[in-house]
C-alpha atoms as one frame of an Amber mdcrd trajectory, in Angstrom:
protein
  73.859 -67.725  35.710  70.235 -66.823  36.603  67.639 -67.095  33.813  66.881
 -63.829  32.240  63.197 -63.481  32.746  60.666 -62.054  30.377  57.971 -59.459
  31.341  55.255 -58.365  29.112  53.487 -55.201  30.076  50.099 -54.424  28.527
  48.787 -50.881  29.289  45.938 -49.122  27.749  45.875 -45.490  26.797  49.600
 -45.277  26.586  50.332 -44.488  23.039  51.601 -41.018  24.034  54.106 -42.580
  26.496  56.592 -44.378  24.143  59.476 -42.332  25.492  58.693 -43.278  29.024
  58.624 -46.939  28.275  61.907 -46.802  26.288  63.416 -45.251  29.451  61.883
 -48.016  31.706  63.299 -50.786  29.320  66.654 -49.279  29.468  66.674 -48.985
  33.299  65.588 -52.532  33.699  67.556 -54.184  30.901  70.156 -55.862  32.995
  67.371 -57.376  35.339  64.878 -58.699  32.680  63.641 -58.384  29.293  60.593
 -56.074  29.117  58.252 -56.014  26.161  55.542 -53.173  26.332  52.138 -53.641
  24.504  49.110 -51.408  24.339  45.340 -51.918  23.869  45.865 -51.447  20.229
  48.016 -54.665  20.073  45.063 -56.675  21.472  42.508 -54.958  19.377  44.555
 -55.861  16.103  45.393 -59.357  17.530  49.096 -58.534  16.735  50.951 -61.942
  16.140  54.037 -60.352  17.909  51.872 -59.470  20.886  50.620 -63.071  20.886
  54.072 -64.398  21.130  55.130 -61.939  23.825  52.221 -63.037  25.978  52.710
 -66.689  25.457  56.479 -66.483  26.206  56.303 -64.055  29.164  57.099 -65.306
  32.733  55.167 -62.462  34.018  52.296 -60.316  32.551  51.315 -57.135  33.964
  48.099 -55.386  32.667  46.183 -52.091  33.284  43.557 -50.113  31.743  42.077
 -52.855  29.410  38.493 -52.722  29.294  36.954 -54.446  26.042  35.700 -57.816
  26.214  36.968 -58.864  22.621  40.396 -57.741  23.845  40.264 -59.820  27.021
  39.066 -62.920  25.289  41.871 -62.747  22.639  44.465 -62.136  25.759  43.003
 -65.250  27.444  43.454 -67.332  24.382  47.140 -66.518  24.378  47.385 -67.357
  28.037  45.613 -70.779  27.341  48.178 -71.593  24.666  51.210 -70.830  26.698
  53.286 -73.689  28.093  54.620 -72.053  31.057  53.029 -71.101  34.351  52.964
 -67.265  34.624  52.738 -64.727  37.371  49.854 -62.265  36.354  49.141 -58.807
  37.736  45.910 -57.050  36.426  44.773 -53.722  37.496  42.326 -51.052  36.651
  40.577 -53.308  34.111  37.211 -54.905  33.485  36.211 -57.679  35.829  36.831
 -60.318  33.291  40.406 -59.263  33.046  40.951 -58.790  36.813  39.785 -62.292
  37.453  42.870 -63.617  35.429  45.106 -62.246  38.216  47.468 -64.957  39.483
  50.206 -64.067  42.069  51.373 -67.179  43.802  48.537 -68.540  45.813  46.483
 -65.176  45.497  43.765 -65.032  42.743  40.831 -62.757  42.209  37.653 -64.718
  42.344  35.551 -64.347  39.157  32.766 -62.251  39.653  34.256 -60.577  42.575
  36.897 -58.567  40.889  35.797 -55.209  41.890  36.176 -53.710  45.375  35.226
 -56.046  48.116  32.088 -55.107  50.024  33.960 -54.294  53.198  36.538 -52.275
  51.311  33.648 -50.383  49.743  32.097 -49.650  53.027  35.416 -48.299  54.550
  36.058 -46.115  51.507  32.597 -44.718  51.769  33.025 -43.976  55.434  36.348
 -42.136  54.508  34.518 -39.704  52.242  31.604 -39.258  54.746  29.085 -41.269
  52.768  29.298 -39.413  49.444  28.581 -42.014  46.539  30.242 -39.710  44.053
  33.417 -39.857  46.235  33.701 -43.486  46.685  36.476 -44.210  44.099  38.349
 -41.301  45.699  37.824 -42.853  49.148  39.134 -46.130  47.763  42.353 -44.514
  46.609  42.717 -43.002  50.138  42.150 -46.340  51.551  44.802 -47.928  49.349
  47.268 -45.391  50.806  46.377 -46.269  54.384  46.501 -49.998  53.755  50.186
 -49.628  52.482  51.211 -48.327  55.865  49.877 -51.430  57.561  51.538 -54.021
  55.259  54.313 -54.852  57.744  51.557 -56.203  59.977  50.081 -58.547  57.333
  50.897 -62.241  58.328  53.205 -64.296  56.126  50.567 -66.568  54.989  49.141
 -63.632  53.199  52.431 -62.817  51.535  51.043 -63.015  47.992  48.096 -60.655
  48.619  50.838 -58.327  50.303  52.902 -58.423  47.276  49.769 -57.680  44.910
  49.114 -54.863  47.062  52.712 -53.521  47.115  52.955 -53.797  43.229  49.681
 -51.803  43.051  51.067 -49.190  45.406  54.251 -48.773  42.987  52.032 -48.424
  40.035  49.843 -45.706  41.706  53.091 -43.688  41.813  53.965 -43.965  38.051
  57.258 -42.307  37.721  59.931 -44.172  35.813  61.865 -45.149  38.866  58.887
 -46.439  40.701  57.648 -48.645  37.846  61.235 -49.970  37.435  61.180 -50.920
  41.191  57.768 -52.477  40.765  59.025 -54.828  38.370  62.100 -55.523  40.404
  59.895 -56.357  43.365  58.194 -58.889  41.192  61.517 -60.315  40.002  62.669
 -60.594  43.476  59.633 -62.104  45.077  58.659 -64.573  42.312  61.668 -65.434
  40.226  64.452 -65.358  42.865  66.212 -62.492  41.137  69.131 -60.872  43.083
  67.785 -57.287  42.613  67.781 -54.314  44.763  64.191 -52.834  45.192  64.212
 -49.105  46.106  61.151 -47.907  48.319  58.271 -46.159  46.665  58.811 -42.301
  46.094  55.443 -40.847  46.889  53.619 -37.922  45.095  50.424 -36.500  46.247
  47.413 -37.948  44.753  45.979 -34.497  44.045  47.431 -30.883  44.276  48.699
 -28.016  42.398  51.803 -27.539  40.197  53.893 -24.962  38.522  56.889 -25.436
  36.185  58.938 -22.791  38.060  58.155 -24.436  41.609  60.653 -26.966  43.047
  57.868 -29.028  44.599  54.273 -29.861  44.231  51.688 -28.115  46.315  49.373
 -30.055  48.582  46.769 -27.335  48.945  45.658 -24.065  47.411  46.971 -22.001
  50.325  50.583 -23.031  49.952  50.113 -22.529  46.135  48.813 -18.852  46.451
  51.583 -17.957  49.167  54.293 -19.102  46.534  52.471 -17.240  43.769  52.211
 -13.993  46.012  56.060 -13.978  46.386  56.303 -14.037  42.612  54.003 -10.937
  42.371  50.634 -12.901  41.567  47.744 -11.821  43.404  44.871 -14.194  42.761
  42.462 -11.978  44.791  42.687  -9.100  42.331  42.185 -10.727  38.954  40.237
 -13.136  36.994  41.137 -16.714  37.850  41.328 -19.900  35.633  41.866 -23.393
  36.667  43.414 -26.173  34.706  42.813 -29.649  35.529  45.085 -32.399  34.292
  46.133 -35.913  34.995  48.767 -36.509  37.641  50.219 -39.410  35.515  50.780
 -37.007  32.628  52.568 -34.630  34.990  54.920 -37.387  36.261  55.616 -38.858
  32.844  55.199 -36.334  29.999  54.423 -32.887  31.196  55.419 -30.747  28.141
  52.073 -29.707  26.982  51.104 -28.940  30.654  54.111 -26.551  30.998  53.395
 -24.868  27.696  49.585 -24.369  28.492  50.522 -22.772  31.889  53.270 -20.553
  30.405  51.145 -19.498  27.417  48.246 -18.424  29.490  50.392 -16.556  32.020
  52.082 -14.848  29.033  48.553 -13.405  28.185  47.813 -12.119  31.618  45.819
 -15.013  32.919  46.299 -16.097  36.680  46.137 -19.987  36.607  45.444 -22.593
  39.237  47.102 -25.597  37.644  45.681 -28.685  39.428  46.402 -32.380  38.943
  44.357 -35.505  40.010  44.892 -39.199  39.621  41.606 -39.018  37.637  38.713
 -40.296  40.049  38.883 -37.220  42.221  38.702 -34.326  39.739  35.211 -33.189
  41.270  36.624 -33.439  44.667  39.442 -31.042  43.962  37.090 -28.703  42.296
  34.422 -28.755  44.759  36.453 -28.736  47.938  39.572 -26.600  46.772  38.706
 -24.393  43.692  35.119 -23.369  44.279  36.246 -21.640  47.422  38.508 -19.444
  45.333  35.477 -18.463  43.016  37.259 -19.228  39.848  35.892 -17.752  36.584
  36.750 -20.686  34.193  37.612 -24.409  34.624  39.247 -26.142  31.857  39.311
 -29.997  32.160  42.201 -31.243  30.164  41.812 -34.797  30.947  39.467 -35.956
  28.194  37.219 -37.622  30.546  34.238 -36.718  32.814  34.864 -34.465  35.880
  33.198 -37.313  38.076  35.141 -40.314  38.270  37.517 -39.631  35.406  38.306
 -42.719  33.304  36.640 -44.933  35.929  33.229 -43.253  35.569  31.299 -43.223
  38.864  30.125 -46.033  41.047  26.338 -45.386  41.148  24.058 -44.069  38.379
  22.944 -40.491  38.649  25.746 -39.563  41.047  27.901 -37.915  38.381  25.038
 -35.487  37.407  24.195 -34.614  40.913  27.902 -33.896  41.668  28.264 -31.682
  38.603  25.051 -29.684  39.496  26.324 -29.248  43.148  29.537 -27.615  41.742
């Protein structure tokens, strides 16, 4: 019988998502033991978290951005007796440098976007510095389509990129298949890995619609069939995280329905986080909205990631 592998997932800003991770654990239960920790466990130096990190066969980490937390995490890795497969995304450079996927490792001091990737990403957004992170996300999607062309000698980099691609589409099913991919590729587990189910990086949403809207035109057309005419009333836009929409959307649905109940016509818009200003600038400003409510809890430019160059956030806000 194959050894039951242990996966420890450490994800920041996930306290609201306990239900999601319970579902993921249940779906993955026959394939591996999954322990989910948060940035709070690192901050408090939780003894149970220390054990989970040391004993894990695979560690997955995302959104950890405090040096003290990373230092403590590294101490636990150093005390472990086994070789680990480590995936770290969307975290500070000192954390990303701990990535170890087969022969692929992130070089210390170079854990951000490589220079060539930065240049291509900037080209995709026509040189706008404030859109650089958005361009990077577009580039990631393009790179996924060329993965079959990547030579076998770069297999570990290919797997690293594929795991990140699953993570960028964070439905429970995609996350479970992300872990199954890791189990198959690095622990010889006989598991079936389903392909990624894609969701638009940004778009519009309504709880009564069967699908997401990839542009304003299709959303307005659908709304018109419901008797809503955005051209003859005041308009309000809601901006919220795509991740929340995919994982815990109750508050989003309640907000939309409450506003509509009070006669407000709403553009409910979702973004991954880094492209909030792009959606507002390129989509919503053309609609001459009267009010924008940012429900993300982060700045409009760059979201949780901030911006790539000092001053660009203020310039982008001023343009809007």
